[in-house]
mmCIF file of C-alpha atoms in Angstrom:
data_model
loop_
_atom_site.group_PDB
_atom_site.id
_atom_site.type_symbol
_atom_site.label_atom_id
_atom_site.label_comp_id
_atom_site.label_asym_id
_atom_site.label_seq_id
_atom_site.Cartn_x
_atom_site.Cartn_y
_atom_site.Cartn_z
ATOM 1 C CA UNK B 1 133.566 139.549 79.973
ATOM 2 C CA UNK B 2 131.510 136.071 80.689
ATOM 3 C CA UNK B 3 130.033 135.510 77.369
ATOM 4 C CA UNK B 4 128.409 132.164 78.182
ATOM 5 C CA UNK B 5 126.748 134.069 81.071
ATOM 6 C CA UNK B 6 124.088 135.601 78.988
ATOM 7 C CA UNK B 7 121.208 134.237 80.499
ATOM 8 C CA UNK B 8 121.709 130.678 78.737
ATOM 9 C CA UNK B 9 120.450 132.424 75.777
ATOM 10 C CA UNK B 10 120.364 129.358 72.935
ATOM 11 C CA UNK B 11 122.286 131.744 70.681
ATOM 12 C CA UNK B 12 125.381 134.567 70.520
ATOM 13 C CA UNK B 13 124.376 137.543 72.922
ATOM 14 C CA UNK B 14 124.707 140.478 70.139
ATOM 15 C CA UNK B 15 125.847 142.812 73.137
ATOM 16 C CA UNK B 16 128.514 140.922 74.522
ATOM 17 C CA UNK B 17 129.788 140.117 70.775
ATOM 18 C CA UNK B 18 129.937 143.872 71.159
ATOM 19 C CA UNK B 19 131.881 144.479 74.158
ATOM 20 C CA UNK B 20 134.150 141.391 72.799
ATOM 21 C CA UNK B 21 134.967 143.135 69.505
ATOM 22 C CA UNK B 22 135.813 146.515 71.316
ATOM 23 C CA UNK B 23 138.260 144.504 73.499
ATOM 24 C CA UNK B 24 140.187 142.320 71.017
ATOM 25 C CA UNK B 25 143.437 142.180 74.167
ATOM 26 C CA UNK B 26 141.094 140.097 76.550
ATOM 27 C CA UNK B 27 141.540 136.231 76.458
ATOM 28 C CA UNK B 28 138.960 134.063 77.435
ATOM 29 C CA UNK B 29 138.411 130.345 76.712
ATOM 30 C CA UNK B 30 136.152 130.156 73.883
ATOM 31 C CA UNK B 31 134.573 128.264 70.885
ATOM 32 C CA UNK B 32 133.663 129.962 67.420
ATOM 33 C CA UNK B 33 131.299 127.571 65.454
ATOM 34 C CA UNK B 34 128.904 128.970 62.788
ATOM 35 C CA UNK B 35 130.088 132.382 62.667
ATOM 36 C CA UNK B 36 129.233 133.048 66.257
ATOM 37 C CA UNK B 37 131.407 133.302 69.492
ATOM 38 C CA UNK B 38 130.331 130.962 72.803
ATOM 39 C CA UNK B 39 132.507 130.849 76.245
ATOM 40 C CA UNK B 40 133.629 127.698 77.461
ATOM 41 C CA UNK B 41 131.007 127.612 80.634
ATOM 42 C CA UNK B 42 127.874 128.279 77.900
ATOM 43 C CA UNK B 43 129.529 125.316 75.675
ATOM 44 C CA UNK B 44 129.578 122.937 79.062
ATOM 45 C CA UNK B 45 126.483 123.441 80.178
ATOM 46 C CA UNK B 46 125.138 123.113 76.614
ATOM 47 C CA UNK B 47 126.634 120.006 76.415
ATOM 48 C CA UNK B 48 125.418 118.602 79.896
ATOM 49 C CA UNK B 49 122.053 119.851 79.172
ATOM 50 C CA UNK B 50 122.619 117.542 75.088
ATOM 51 C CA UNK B 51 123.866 114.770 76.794
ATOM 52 C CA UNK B 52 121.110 114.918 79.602
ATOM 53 C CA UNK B 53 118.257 114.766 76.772
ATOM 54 C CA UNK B 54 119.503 112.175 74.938
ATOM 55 C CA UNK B 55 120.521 109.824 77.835
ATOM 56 C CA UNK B 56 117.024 109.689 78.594
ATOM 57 C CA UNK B 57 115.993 108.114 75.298
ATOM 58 C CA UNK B 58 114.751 104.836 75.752
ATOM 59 C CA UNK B 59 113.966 104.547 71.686
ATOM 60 C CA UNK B 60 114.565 106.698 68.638
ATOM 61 C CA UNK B 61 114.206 109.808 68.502
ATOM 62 C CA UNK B 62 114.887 112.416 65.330
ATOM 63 C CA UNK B 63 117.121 115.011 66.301
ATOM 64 C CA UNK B 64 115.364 118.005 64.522
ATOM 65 C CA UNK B 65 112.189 117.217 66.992
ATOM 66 C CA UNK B 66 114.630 117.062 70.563
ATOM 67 C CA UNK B 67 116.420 120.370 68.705
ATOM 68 C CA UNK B 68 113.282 122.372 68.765
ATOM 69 C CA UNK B 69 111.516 120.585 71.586
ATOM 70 C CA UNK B 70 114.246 121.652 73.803
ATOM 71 C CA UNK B 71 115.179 125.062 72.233
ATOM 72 C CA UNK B 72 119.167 124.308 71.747
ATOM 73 C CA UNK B 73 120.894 126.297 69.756
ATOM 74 C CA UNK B 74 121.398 124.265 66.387
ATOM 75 C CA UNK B 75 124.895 124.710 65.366
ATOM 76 C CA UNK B 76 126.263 124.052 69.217
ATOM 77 C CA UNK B 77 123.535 120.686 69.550
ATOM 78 C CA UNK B 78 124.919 118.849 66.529
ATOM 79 C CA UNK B 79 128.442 119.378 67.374
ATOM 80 C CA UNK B 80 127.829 118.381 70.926
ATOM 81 C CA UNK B 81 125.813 114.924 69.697
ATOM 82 C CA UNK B 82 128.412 114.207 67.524
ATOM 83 C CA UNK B 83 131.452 114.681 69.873
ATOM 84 C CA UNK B 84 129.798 112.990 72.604
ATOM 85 C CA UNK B 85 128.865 109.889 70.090
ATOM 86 C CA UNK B 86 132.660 109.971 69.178
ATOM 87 C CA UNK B 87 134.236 110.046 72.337
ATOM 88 C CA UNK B 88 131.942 106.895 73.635
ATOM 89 C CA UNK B 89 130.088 109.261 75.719
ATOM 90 C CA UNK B 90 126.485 108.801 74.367
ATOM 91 C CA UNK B 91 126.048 104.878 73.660
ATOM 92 C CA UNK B 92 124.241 104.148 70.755
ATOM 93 C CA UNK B 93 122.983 104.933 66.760
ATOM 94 C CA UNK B 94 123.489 107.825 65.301
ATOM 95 C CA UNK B 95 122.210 108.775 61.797
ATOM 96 C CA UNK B 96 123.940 112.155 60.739
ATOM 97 C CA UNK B 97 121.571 114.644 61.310
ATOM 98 C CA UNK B 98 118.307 112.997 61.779
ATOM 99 C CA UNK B 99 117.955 110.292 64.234
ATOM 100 C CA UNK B 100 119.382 108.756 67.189
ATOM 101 C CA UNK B 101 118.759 105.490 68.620
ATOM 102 C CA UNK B 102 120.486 104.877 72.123
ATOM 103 C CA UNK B 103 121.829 101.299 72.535
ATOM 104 C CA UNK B 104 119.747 100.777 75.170
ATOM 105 C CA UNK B 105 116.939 100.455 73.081
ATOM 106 C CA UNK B 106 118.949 98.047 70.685
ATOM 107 C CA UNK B 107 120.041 95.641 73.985
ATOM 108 C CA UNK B 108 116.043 95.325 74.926
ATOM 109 C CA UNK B 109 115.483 94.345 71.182
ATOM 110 C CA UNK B 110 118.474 92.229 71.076
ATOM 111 C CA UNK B 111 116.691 90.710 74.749
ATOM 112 C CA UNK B 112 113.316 90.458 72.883
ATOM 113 C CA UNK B 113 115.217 88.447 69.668
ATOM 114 C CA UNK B 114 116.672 85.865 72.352
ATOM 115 C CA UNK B 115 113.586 85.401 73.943
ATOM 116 C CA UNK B 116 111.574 84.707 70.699
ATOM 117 C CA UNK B 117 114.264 82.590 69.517
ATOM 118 C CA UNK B 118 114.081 80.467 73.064
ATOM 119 C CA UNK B 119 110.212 80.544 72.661
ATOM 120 C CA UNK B 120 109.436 79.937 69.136
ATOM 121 C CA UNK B 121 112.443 78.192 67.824
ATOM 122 C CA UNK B 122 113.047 80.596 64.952
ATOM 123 C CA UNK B 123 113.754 84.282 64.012
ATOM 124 C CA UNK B 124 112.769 85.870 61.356
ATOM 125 C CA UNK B 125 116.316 87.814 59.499
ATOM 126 C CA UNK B 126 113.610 90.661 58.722
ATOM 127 C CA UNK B 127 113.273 91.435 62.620
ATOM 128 C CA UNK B 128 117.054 91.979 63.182
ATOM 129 C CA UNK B 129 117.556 93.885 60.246
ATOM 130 C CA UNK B 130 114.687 96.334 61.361
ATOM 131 C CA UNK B 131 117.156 96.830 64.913
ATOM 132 C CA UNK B 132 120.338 97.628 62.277
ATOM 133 C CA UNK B 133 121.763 94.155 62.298
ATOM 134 C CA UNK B 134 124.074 94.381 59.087
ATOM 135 C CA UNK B 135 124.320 90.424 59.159
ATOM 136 C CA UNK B 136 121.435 88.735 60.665
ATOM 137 C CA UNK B 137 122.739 85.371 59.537
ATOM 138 C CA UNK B 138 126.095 86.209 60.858
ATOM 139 C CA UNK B 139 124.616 87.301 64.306
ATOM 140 C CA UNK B 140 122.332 84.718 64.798
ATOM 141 C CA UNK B 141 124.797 81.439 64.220
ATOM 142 C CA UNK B 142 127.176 83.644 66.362
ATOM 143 C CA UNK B 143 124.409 83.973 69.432
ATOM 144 C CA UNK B 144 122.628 80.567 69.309
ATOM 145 C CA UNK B 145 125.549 78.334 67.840
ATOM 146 C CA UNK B 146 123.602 75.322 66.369
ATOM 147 C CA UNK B 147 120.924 76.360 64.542
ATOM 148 C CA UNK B 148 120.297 75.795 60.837
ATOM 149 C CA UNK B 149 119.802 78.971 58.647
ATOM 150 C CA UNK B 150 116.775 79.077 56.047
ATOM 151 C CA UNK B 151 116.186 81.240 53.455
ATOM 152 C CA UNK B 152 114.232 84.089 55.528
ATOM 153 C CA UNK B 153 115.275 82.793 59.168
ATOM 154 C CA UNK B 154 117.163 81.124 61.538
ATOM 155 C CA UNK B 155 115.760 78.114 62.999
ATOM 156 C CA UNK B 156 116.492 75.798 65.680
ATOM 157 C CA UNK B 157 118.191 72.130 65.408
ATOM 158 C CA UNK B 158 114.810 71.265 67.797
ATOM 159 C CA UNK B 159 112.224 72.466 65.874
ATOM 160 C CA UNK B 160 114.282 71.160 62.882
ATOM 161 C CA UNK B 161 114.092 67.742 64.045
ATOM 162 C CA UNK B 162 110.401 67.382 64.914
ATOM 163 C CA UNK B 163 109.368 68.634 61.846
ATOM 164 C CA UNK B 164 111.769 66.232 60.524
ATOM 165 C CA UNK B 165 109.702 63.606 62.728
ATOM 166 C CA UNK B 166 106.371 64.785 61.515
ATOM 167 C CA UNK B 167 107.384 64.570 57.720
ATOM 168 C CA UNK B 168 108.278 61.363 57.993
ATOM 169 C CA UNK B 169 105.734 60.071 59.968
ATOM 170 C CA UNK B 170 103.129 61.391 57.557
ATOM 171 C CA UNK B 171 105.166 59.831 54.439
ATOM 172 C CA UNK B 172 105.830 56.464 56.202
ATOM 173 C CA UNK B 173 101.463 56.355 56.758
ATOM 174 C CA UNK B 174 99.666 57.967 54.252
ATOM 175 C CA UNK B 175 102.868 58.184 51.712
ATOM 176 C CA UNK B 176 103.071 61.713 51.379
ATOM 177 C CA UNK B 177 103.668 65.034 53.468
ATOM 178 C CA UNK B 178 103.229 68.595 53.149
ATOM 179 C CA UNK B 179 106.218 70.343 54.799
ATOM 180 C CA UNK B 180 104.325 73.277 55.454
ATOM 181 C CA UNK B 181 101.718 71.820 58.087
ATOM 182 C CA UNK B 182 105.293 70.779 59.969
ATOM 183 C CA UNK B 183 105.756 74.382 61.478
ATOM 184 C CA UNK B 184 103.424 76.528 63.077
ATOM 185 C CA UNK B 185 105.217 80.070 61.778
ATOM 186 C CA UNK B 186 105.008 81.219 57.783
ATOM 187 C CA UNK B 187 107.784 80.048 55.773
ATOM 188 C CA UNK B 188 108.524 80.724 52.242
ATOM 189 C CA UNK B 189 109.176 77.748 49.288
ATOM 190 C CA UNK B 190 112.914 78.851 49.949
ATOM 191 C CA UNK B 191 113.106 78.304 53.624
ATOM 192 C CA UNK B 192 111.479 74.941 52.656
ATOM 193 C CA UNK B 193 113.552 73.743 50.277
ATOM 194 C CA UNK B 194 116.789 74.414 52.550
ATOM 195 C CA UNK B 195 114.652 72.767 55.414
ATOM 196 C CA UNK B 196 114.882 69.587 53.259
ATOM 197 C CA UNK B 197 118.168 69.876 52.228
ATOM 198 C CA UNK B 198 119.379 70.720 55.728
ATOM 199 C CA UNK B 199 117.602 67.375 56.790
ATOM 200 C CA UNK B 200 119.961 64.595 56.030
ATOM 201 C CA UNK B 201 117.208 61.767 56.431
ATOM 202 C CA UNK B 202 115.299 63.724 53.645
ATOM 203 C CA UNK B 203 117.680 65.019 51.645
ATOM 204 C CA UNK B 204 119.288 61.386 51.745
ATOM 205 C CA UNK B 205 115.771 59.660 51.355
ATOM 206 C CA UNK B 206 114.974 62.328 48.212
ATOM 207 C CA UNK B 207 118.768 61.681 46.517
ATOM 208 C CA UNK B 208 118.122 58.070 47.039
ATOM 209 C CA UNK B 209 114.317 59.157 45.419
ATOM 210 C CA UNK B 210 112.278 56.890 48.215
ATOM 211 C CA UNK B 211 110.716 60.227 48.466
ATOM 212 C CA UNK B 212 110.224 62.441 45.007
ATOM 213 C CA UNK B 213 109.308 66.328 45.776
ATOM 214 C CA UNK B 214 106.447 67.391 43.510
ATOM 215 C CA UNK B 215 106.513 71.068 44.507
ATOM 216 C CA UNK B 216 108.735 73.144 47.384
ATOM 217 C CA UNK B 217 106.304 71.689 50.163
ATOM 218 C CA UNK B 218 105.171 68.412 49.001
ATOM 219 C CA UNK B 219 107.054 65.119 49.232
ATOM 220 C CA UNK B 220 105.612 61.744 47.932
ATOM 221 C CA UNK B 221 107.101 58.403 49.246
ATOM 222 C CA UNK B 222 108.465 56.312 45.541
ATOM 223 C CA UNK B 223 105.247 53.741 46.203
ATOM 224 C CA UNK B 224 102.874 56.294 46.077
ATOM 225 C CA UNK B 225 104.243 58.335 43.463
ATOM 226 C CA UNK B 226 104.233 55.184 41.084
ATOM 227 C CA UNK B 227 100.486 54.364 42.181
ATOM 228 C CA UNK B 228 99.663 57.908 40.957
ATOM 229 C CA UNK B 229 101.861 57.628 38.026
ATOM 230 C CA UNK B 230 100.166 54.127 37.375
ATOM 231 C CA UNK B 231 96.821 55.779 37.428
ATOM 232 C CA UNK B 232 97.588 59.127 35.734
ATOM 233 C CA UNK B 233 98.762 56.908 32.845
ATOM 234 C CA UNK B 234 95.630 54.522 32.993
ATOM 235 C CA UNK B 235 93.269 57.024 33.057
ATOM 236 C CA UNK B 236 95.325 58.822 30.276
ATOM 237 C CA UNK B 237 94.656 55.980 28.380
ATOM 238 C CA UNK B 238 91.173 56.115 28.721
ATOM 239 C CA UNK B 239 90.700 59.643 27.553
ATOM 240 C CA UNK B 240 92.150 58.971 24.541
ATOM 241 C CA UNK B 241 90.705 55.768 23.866
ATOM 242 C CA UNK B 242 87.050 57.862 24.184
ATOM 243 C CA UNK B 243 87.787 60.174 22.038
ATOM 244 C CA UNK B 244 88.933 57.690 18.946
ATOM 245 C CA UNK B 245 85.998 56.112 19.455
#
């Protein structure tokens, strides 16, 4: 009796469950899962047939949708994607029951991350937790060694120091500097406040208070914040000297 020969049925041939109960003396390889009886040569080409689907991903995919798209039989496909995942067979991310993502797909993201990084200078943690990073930080200082990590991304010791250039070129000539306009991507008030404590002319200038921060993206060299002070007071003065009058 060649159970699995039942014309690749996706399920237990009720016949040949027949014949099998009548003959209880016969041995032949075998696998009982959900109640149901498959032979060895069924279970292998099921398998090749799994493995042949989902080696073809190139992104995610939800297993229910490859299930019914390619008509396996449900009990026999999520024991094959999980054996195969387990035995290093099937490279990649899989989420119990619902969706795989082969690592393929994961290597071309991880490619894409580099690239940006190289390009732009800075990496957003947001985009690496989207890929299933569990440490973006972690990752990143391990992959580009050097960098300096702000609140929301990783940026690089380059584009660190010319925006360290540009601030103090604008606070050395018209006394005061909006970190801000120094970078071309958006950054929160957190990534700028560890961009000027990461900087060790500003941090040093703003301990030593030649520069005073007003808000998380505006510094104001000590002469000009005393010429503003100066005036603020002055025309303070005013005010109240109108209204007594």
């Amino acid at each position: 009796v060649r159970r699995g020969d039942a014309r690749d049925q996706p399920g237990p041939c009720p016949t040949t469950l027949c014949v099998w109960r009548s003959l209880p003396h016969l041995t032949v390889p075998h696998l009982t899962l959900g109640g149901s009886l498959f032979t060895a040569s069924y279970v292998a080409r099921h398998l090749a047939r799994v493995r042949g689907v989902l080696s073809a991903l190139h992104g995610p995919a939800s297993l229910p949708a490859l299930l019914k798209a390619h008509g396996f039989n449900e009990a026999l496909f999520y024991e094959a994607v999980g054996g195969l995942h387990a035995a290093g067979r099937l490279a990649g991310a899989l989420q119990a029951k619902t969706s795989f993502t082969p690592a393929v797909h994961r290597l071309a993201q991880a490619a894409a991350v580099g690239a940006r990084y190289e390009q732009n200078g800075v990496v957003e943690y947001a985009a690496l937790a989207r890929m299933g990073v569990r440490d973006p930080r972690a990752h990143l200082a391990a992959e580009h060694p050097g960098g300096v990590e702000l609140d929301s991304c990783y940026m690089s010791a380059a584009l660190v120091s010319t925006a360290e250039a540009g601030v103090e070129e604008a606070l050395s000539g018209a006394g005061a500097a909006d970190l801000r306009s120094a970078f071309d991507c958006d950054l929160t008030d957190a990534d700028l406040v560890a961009f000027a404590a990461a900087s060790a002319s500003l941090s040093a200038a703003v301990a030593a208070k030649r520069y005073l921060p007003l808000t998380a993206s505006l510094l104001v060299a000590a002469p000009l914040a005393a010429e503003l002070k100066e005036r603020a007071e002055a025309l303070a003065a005013e005010v109240a000297k109108a209204e007594h009058a």
